[in-house]
Short mmCIF file of C-alpha atoms in Angstrom, two decimals:
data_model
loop_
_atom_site.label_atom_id
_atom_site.label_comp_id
_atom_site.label_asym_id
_atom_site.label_seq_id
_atom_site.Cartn_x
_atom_site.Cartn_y
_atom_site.Cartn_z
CA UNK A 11 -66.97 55.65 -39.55
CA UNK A 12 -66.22 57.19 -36.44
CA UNK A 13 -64.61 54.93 -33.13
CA UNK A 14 -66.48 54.95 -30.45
CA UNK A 15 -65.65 56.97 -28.35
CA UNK A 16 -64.67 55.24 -24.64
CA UNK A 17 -67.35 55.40 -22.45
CA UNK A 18 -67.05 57.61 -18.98
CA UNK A 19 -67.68 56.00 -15.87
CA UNK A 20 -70.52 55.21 -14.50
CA UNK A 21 -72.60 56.53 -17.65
CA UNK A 22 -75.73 55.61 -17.61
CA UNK A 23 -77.12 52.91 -20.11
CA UNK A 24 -79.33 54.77 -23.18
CA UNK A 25 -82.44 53.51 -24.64
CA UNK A 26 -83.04 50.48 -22.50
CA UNK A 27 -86.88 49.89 -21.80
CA UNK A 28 -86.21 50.35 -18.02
CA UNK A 29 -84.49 54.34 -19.37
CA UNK A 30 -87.66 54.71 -21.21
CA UNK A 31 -89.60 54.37 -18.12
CA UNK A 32 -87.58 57.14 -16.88
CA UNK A 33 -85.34 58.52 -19.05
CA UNK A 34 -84.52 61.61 -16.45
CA UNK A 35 -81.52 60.14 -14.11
CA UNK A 36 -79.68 59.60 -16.79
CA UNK A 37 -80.02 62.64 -18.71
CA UNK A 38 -79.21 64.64 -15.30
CA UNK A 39 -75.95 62.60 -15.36
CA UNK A 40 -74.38 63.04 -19.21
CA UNK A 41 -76.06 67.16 -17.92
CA UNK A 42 -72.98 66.85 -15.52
CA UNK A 43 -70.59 64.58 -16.65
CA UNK A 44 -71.14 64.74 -20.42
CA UNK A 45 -73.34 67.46 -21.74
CA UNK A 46 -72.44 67.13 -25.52
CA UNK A 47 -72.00 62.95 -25.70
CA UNK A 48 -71.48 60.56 -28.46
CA UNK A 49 -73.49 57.34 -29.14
CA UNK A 50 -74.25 54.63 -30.81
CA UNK A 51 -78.37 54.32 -31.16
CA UNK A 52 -80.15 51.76 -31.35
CA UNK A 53 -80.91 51.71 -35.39
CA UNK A 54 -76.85 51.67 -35.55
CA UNK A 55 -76.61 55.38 -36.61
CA UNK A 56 -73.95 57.49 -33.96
CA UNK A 57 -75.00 60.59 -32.78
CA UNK A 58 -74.10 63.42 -30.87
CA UNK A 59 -76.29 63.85 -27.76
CA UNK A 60 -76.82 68.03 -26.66
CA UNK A 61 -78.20 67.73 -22.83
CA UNK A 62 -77.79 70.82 -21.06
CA UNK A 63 -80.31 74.20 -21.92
CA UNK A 64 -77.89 76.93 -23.40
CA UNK A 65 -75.96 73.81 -25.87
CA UNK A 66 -79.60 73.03 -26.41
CA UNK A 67 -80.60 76.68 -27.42
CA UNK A 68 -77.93 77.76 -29.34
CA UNK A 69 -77.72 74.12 -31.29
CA UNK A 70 -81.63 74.24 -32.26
CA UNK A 71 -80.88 78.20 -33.97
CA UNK A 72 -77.07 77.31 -35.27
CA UNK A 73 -77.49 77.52 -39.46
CA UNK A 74 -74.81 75.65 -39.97
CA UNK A 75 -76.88 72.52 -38.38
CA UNK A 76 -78.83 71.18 -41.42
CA UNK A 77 -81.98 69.94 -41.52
CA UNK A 78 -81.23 68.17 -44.70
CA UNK A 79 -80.10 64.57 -44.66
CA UNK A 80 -78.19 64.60 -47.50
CA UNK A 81 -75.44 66.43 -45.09
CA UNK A 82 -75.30 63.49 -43.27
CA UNK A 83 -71.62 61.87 -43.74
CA UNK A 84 -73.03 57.68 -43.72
CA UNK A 85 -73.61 56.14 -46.76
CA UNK A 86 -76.69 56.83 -48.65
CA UNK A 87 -78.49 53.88 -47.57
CA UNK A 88 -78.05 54.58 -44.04
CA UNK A 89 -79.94 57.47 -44.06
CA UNK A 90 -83.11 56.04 -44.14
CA UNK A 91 -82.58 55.25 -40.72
CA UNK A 92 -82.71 59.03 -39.49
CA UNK A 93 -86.02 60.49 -40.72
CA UNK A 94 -89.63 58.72 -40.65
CA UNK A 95 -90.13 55.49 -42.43
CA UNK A 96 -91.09 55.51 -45.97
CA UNK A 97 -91.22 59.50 -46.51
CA UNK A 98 -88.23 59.27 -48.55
CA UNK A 99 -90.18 56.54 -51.42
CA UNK A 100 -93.05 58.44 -51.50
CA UNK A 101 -91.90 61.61 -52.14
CA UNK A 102 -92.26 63.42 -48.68
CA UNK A 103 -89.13 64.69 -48.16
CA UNK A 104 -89.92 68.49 -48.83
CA UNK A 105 -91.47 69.52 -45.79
CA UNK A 106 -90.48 71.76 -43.10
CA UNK A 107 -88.56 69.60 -40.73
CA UNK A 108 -86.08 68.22 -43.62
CA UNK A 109 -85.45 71.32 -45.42
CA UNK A 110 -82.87 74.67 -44.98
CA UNK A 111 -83.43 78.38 -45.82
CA UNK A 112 -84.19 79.82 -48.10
CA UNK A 113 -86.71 76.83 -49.26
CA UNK A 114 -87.60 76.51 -45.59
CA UNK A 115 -88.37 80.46 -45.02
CA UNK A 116 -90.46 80.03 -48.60
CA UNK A 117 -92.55 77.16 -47.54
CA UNK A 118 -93.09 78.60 -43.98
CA UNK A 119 -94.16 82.22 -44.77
CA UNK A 120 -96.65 80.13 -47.59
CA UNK A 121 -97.75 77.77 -44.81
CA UNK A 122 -97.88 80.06 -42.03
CA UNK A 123 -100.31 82.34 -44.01
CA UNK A 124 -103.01 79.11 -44.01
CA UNK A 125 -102.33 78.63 -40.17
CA UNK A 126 -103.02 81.59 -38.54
CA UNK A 127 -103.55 82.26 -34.86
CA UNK A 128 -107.37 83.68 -36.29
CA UNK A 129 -107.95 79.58 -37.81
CA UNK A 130 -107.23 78.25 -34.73
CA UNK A 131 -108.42 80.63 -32.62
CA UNK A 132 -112.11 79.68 -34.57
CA UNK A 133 -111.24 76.50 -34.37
CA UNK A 134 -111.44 76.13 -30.22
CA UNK A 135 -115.58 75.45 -30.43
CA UNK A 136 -114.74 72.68 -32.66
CA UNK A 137 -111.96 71.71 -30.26
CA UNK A 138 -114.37 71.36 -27.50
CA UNK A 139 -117.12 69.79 -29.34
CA UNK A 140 -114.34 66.87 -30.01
CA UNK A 141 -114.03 66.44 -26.61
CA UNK A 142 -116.93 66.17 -25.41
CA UNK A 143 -118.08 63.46 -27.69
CA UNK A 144 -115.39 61.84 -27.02
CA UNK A 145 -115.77 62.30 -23.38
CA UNK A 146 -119.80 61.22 -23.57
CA UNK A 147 -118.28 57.76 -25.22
CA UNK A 148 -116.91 56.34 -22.23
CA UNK A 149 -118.37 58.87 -19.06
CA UNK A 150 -121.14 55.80 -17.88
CA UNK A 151 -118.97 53.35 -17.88
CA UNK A 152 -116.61 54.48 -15.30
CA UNK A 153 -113.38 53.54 -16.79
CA UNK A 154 -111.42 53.82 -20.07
CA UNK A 155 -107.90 53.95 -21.55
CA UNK A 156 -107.06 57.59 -21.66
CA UNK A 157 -104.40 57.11 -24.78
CA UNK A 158 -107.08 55.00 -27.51
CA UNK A 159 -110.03 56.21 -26.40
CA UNK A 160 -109.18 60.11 -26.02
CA UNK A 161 -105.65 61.43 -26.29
CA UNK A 162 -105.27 59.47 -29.45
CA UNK A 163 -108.56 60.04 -31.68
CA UNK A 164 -108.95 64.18 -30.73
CA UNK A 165 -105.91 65.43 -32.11
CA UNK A 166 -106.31 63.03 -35.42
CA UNK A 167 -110.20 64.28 -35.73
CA UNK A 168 -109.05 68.43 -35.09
CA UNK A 169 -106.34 68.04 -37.46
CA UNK A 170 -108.50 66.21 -40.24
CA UNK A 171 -111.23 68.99 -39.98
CA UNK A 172 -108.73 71.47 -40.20
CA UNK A 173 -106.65 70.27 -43.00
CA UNK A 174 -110.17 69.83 -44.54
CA UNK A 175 -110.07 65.82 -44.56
CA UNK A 176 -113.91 65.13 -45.28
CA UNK A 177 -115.53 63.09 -42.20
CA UNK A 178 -116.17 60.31 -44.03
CA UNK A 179 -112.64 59.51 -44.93
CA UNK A 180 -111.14 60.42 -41.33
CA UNK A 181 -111.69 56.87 -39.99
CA UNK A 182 -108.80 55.53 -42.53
CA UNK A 183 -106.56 58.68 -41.36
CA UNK A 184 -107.36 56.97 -37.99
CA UNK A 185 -105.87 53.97 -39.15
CA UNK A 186 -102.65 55.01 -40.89
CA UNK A 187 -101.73 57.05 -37.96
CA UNK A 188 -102.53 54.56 -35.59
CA UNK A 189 -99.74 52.27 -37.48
CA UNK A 190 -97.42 55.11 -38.03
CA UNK A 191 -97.61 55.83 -33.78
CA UNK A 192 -96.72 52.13 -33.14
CA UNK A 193 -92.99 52.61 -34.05
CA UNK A 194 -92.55 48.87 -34.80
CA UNK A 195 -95.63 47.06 -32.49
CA UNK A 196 -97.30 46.45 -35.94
CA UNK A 197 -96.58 44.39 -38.60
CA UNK A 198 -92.73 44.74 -40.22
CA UNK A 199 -92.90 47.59 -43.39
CA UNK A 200 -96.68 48.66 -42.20
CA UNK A 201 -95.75 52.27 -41.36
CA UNK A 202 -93.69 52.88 -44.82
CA UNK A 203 -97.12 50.76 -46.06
CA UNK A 204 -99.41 53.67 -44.02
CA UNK A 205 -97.42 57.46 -45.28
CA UNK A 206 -97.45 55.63 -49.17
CA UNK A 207 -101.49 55.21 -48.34
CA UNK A 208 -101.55 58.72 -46.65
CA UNK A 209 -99.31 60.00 -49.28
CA UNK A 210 -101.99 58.63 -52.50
CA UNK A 211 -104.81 59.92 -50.34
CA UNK A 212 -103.70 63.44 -49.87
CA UNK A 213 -102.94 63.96 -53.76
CA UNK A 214 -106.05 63.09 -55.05
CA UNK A 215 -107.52 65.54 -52.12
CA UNK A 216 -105.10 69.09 -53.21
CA UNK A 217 -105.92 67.71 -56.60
CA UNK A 218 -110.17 67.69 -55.92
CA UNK A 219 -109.38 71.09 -53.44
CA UNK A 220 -107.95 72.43 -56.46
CA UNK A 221 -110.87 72.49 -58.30
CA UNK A 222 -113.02 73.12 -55.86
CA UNK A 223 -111.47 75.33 -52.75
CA UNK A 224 -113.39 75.68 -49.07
CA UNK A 225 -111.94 77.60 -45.83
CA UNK A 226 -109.65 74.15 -44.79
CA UNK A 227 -106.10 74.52 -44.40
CA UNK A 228 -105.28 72.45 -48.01
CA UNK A 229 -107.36 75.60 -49.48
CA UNK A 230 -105.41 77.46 -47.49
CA UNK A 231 -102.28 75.70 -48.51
CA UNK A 232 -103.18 76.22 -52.55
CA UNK A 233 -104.04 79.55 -52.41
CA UNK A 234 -101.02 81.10 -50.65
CA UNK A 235 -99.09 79.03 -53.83
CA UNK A 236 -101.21 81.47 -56.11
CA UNK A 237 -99.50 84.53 -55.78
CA UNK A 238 -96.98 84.29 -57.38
CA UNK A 239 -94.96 82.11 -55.50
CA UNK A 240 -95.67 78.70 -56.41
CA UNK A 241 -96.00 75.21 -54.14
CA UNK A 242 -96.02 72.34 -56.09
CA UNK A 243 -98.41 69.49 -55.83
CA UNK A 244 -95.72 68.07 -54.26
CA UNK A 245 -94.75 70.38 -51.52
CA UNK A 246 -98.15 70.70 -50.71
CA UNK A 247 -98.76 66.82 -50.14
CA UNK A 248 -95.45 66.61 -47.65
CA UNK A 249 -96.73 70.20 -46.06
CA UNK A 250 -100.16 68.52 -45.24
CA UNK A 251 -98.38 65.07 -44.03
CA UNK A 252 -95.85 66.86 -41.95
CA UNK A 253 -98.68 68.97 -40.50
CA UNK A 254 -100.98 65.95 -39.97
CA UNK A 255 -97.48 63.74 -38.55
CA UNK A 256 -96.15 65.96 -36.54
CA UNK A 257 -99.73 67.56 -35.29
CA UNK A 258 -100.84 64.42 -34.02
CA UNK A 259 -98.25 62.29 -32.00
CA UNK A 260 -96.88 64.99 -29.91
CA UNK A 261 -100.45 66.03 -29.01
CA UNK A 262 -101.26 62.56 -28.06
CA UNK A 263 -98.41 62.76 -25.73
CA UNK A 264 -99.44 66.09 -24.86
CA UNK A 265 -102.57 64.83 -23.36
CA UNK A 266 -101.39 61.27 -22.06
CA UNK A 267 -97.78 62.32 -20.22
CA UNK A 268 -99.49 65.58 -18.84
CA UNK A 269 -102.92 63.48 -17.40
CA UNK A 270 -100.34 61.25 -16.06
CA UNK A 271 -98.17 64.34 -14.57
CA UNK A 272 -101.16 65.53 -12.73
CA UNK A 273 -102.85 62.08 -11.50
CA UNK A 274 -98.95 61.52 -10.09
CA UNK A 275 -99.33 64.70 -8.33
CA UNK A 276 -102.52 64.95 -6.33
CA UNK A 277 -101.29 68.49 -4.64
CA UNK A 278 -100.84 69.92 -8.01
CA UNK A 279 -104.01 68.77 -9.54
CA UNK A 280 -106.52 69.83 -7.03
CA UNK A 281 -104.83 73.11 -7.35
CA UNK A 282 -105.59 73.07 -11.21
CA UNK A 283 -109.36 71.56 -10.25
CA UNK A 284 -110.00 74.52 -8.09
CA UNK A 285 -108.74 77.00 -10.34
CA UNK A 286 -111.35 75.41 -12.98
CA UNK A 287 -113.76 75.74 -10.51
CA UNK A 288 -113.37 79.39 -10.25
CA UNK A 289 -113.31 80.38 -13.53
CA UNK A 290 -109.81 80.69 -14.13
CA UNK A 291 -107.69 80.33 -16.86
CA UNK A 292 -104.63 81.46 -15.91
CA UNK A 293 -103.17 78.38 -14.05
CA UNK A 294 -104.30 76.41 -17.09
CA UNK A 295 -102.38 78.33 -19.46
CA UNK A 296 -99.01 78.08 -17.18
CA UNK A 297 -99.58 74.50 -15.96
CA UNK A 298 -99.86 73.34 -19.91
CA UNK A 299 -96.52 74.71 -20.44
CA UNK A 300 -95.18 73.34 -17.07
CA UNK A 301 -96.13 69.67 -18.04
CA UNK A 302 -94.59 70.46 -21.53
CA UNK A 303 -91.48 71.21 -19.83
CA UNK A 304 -91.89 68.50 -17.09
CA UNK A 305 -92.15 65.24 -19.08
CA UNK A 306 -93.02 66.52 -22.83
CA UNK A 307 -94.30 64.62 -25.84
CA UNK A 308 -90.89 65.50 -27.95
CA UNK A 309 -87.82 63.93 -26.30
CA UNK A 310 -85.18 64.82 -28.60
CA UNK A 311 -85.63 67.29 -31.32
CA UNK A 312 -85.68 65.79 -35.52
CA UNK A 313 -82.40 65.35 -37.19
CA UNK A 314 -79.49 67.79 -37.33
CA UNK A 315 -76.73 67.13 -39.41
CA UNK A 316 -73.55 69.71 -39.12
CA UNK A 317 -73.01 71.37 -42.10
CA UNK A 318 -69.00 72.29 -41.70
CA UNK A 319 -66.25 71.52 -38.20
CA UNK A 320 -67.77 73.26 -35.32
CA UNK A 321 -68.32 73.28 -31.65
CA UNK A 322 -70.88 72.87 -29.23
CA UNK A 323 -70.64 73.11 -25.26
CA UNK A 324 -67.12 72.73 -25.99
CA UNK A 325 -67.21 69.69 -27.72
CA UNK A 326 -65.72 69.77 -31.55
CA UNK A 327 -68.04 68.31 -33.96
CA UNK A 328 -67.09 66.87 -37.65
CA UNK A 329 -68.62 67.90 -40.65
CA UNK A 330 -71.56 65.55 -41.69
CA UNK A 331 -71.88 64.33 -38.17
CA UNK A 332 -75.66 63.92 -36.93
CA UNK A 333 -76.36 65.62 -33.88
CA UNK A 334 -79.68 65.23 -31.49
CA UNK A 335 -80.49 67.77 -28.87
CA UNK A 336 -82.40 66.38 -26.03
CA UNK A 337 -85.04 68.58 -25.52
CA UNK A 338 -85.87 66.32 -22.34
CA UNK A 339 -83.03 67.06 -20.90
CA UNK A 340 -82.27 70.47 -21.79
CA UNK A 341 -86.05 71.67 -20.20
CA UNK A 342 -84.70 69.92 -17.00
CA UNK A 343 -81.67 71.74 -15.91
CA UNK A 344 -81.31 73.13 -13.16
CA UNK A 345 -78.75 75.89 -14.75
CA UNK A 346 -82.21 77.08 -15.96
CA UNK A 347 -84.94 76.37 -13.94
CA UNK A 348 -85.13 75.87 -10.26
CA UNK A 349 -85.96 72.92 -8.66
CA UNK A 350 -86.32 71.24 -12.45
CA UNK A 351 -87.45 68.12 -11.25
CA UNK A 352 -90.41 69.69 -9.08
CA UNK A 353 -93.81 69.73 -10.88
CA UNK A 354 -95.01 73.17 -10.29
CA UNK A 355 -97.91 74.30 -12.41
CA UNK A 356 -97.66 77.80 -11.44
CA UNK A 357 -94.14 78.28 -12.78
CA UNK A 358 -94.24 81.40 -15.01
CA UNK A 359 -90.78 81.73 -16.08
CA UNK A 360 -90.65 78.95 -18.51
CA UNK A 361 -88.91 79.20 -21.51
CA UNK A 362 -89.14 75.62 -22.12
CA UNK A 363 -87.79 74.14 -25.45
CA UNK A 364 -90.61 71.92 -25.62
CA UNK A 365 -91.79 73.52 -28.97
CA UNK A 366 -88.15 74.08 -30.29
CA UNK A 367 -86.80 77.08 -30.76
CA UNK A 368 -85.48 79.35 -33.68
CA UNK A 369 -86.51 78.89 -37.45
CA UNK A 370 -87.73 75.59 -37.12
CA UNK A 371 -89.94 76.84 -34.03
CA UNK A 372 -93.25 74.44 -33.81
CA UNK A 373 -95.80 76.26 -36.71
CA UNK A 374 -98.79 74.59 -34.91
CA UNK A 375 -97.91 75.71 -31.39
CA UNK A 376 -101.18 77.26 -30.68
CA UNK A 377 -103.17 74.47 -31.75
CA UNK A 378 -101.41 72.11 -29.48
CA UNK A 379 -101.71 74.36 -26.82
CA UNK A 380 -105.42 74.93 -27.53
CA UNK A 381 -106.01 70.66 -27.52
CA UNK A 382 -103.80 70.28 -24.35
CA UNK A 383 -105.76 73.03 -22.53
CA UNK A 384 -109.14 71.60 -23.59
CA UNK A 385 -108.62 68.30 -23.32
CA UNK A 386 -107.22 68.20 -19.50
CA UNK A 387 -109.52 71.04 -18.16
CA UNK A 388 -112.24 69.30 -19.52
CA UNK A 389 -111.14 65.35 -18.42
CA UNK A 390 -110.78 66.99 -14.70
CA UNK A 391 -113.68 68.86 -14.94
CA UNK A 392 -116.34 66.25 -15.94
CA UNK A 393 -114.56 63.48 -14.40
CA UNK A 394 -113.34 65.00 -10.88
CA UNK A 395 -112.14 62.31 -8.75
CA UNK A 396 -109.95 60.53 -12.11
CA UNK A 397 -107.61 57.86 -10.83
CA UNK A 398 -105.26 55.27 -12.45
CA UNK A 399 -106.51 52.16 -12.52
CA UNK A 400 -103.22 50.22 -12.57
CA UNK A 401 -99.88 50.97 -10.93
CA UNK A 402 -97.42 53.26 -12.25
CA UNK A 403 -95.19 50.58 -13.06
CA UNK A 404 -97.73 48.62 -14.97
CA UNK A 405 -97.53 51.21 -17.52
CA UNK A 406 -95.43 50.68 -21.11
CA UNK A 407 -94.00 53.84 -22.80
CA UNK A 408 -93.53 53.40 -26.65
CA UNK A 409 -90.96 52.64 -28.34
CA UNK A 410 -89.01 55.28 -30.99
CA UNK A 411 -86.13 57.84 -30.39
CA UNK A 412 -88.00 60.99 -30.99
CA UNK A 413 -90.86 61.04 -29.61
CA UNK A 414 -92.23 60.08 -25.93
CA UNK A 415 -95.12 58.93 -24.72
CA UNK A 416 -97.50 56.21 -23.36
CA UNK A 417 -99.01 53.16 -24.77
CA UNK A 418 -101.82 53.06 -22.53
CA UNK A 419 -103.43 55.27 -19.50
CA UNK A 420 -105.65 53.09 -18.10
CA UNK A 421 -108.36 54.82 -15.54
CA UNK A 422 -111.25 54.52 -13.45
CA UNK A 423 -113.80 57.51 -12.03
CA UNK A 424 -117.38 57.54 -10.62
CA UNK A 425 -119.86 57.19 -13.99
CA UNK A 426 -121.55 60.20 -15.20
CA UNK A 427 -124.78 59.86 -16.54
CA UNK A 428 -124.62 62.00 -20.00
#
């Protein structure tokens, strides 16, 4: 184990409920005084913290930053602590946000092959149909939680139809995401409990998709394995999880943190209503990517773990050491963009990490961005004069390192009749 190092002063305290809430002072401080910072986190693991955009950059494309945690330098059991709980026991661990070329450039050219820009690209009618309904199911009643009633079931429903997760069954999908999104508000073991459930369920589905193929993305998935390079059963089942886990949260917080953006900034929003109005597109498309890089649904990117000595931002780094690169931070610099702190939809030169960046670059980028588009242009357009319904800071954000978003986003409109 390493000492911790002393702390500088005036540094900020880290993951506090009250730096949840607002997590941004404190990054723009370790920015200044202590871009490349150790900690302790809460689960007792230390880290390396990477806060400022060009560490951030060159850390998410640097090779000799595994994905893998058996490069991490703790004892084995400790390392259950730095991945999601319960992927490990149930076999889950081969998927594209543990693994290292060349098994990750395998698996991605297989799995990029099934998720096309064409699939989702046919996939937007479906997309908007989702809304809709979901839209219809609270319109007359003039008020509903924006997070459980919207941003949380779209995402799960597009991902389920395109994986090729039968209707019937996508209500217990509902379920086992909805504990594995809690991060600990449910009972103790239930999300390790929820990926073994997920993890039995999506077997016996490649197993019946197998036999009997359609146009979904598991298809997809199995038939990329037939020519003669191979995915086993396996690979397949931790492919569809990761897919399903990682193209579901951060498109709930998508949705929630960038509705929230835009009801916090009236000036902003109208802007983007009149736009719609018009016909436009364009200011959609940009303003997407501006709330990604304003207050995005990925806080700090997955695991790294350094592979060999080496250096970031000038800071030397051991061997086996984890390191965490604050995407939050990094997409508010102001060594990058100006005025970081100002929401400003318009804001074309954005090379925002929010997706990542280099080989382990977000697969289902376009499908996120097709949801997030949808889903606000469609809340502001059939539900004009949206408002919170509590005060800002009535809200809870959830717990968990990685990812960051709302609980709740509790609102109020004029009802529509349907």
């Amino acid at each position: 184990m390493h000492d911790q190092p002393p702390a500088a002063p005036g540094l900020p305290e880290l993951f506090t409920w009250e730096f949840a809430t607002d997590p941004y002072p404190a990054y723009a401080w370790l920015r200044e005084h202590a871009p490349v910072h150790r900690t302790r986190l809460p689960s007792g693991v230390e880290a390396w913290l990477v806060t400022r955009y060009a560490d951030a950059r060159q850390a998410l494309a640097d090779q000799r930053l595994s994905k893998n945690p058996a490069h991490h330098d703790e004892p084995a059991h400790a390392k259950g602590k730095t991945g999601i709980p319960g992927e490990r026991k149930a076999e889950l661990m081969t998927h594209l946000l543990n693994i290292d070329p060349p098994d990750h450039t395998r698996l991605r050219r297989l799995v990029s092959k099934a998720f096309t820009p064409r699939r989702v690209a046919e996939f937007a009618p479906r997309v908007q149909e989702l809304t809709d309904r979901l839209i219809d199911g609270f319109a007359e009643r003039g008020s509903a939680d924006l997070i459980h009633e919207f941003a949380f079931p779209l995402p799960i429903h597009a991902i389920c139809d395109l994986l090729g997760v039968p209707r019937e069954d996508q209500d217990d999908f509902r379920d086992w995401a909805g504990m594995m999104i809690r991060h600990g508000g449910g009972p103790r073991g239930g999300v390790a409990r929820s990926v073994k459930k997920m993890r039995g369920y999506l077997a016996e589905l490649i197993h019946r998709k197998r036999e009997d193929p359609g146009e979904d993305l598991i298809s997809g998935l199995i038939k990329a394995s037939d020519h003669g390079e191979h995915l086993t059963e396996n690979e397949a089942a931790a492919m569809a999880f990761i897919l399903l886990f990682a193209g579901f949260e951060t498109t709930v917080n998508l949705i929630g943190n960038g509705m929230y953006a835009l009801l916090r900034h009236p000036g902003q929003r109208a802007r983007l209503q009149d736009s719609l109005a018009a016909g436009e597109t364009g200011l959609l498309a940009t303003g997407v990517e501006e709330l990604l890089r304003f207050d995005g649904p990925v806080e700090l990117a997955t695991w790294r773990f350094a592979t060999e000595p080496l250096s970031i931002g000038g800071q030397d780094i051991a061997a086996g050491d984890p390191v965490l690169v604050v995407l939050a931070a990094a997409d508010r610099d102001p060594g990058r963009f100006p005025d970081p702190d100002v929401l400003d939809l318009a804001r074309t030169d954005n090379q925002h990490l929010g997706y990542g960046h280099g080989i382990h670059y977000c697969l289902g980028a376009p499908l996120a961005r097709l949801e997030g588009q949808t889903a606000l242009a469609t809340l502001l357009t059939r539900l004009p004069d949206l408002r919170l319904a509590v005060d800002s800071s009535d809200l809870r954000w959830r717990g968990g390192l990685i990812m960051r978003g709302l609980r709740t986003l509790p609102v109020e409109f004029t009802p529509r009749e349907i």
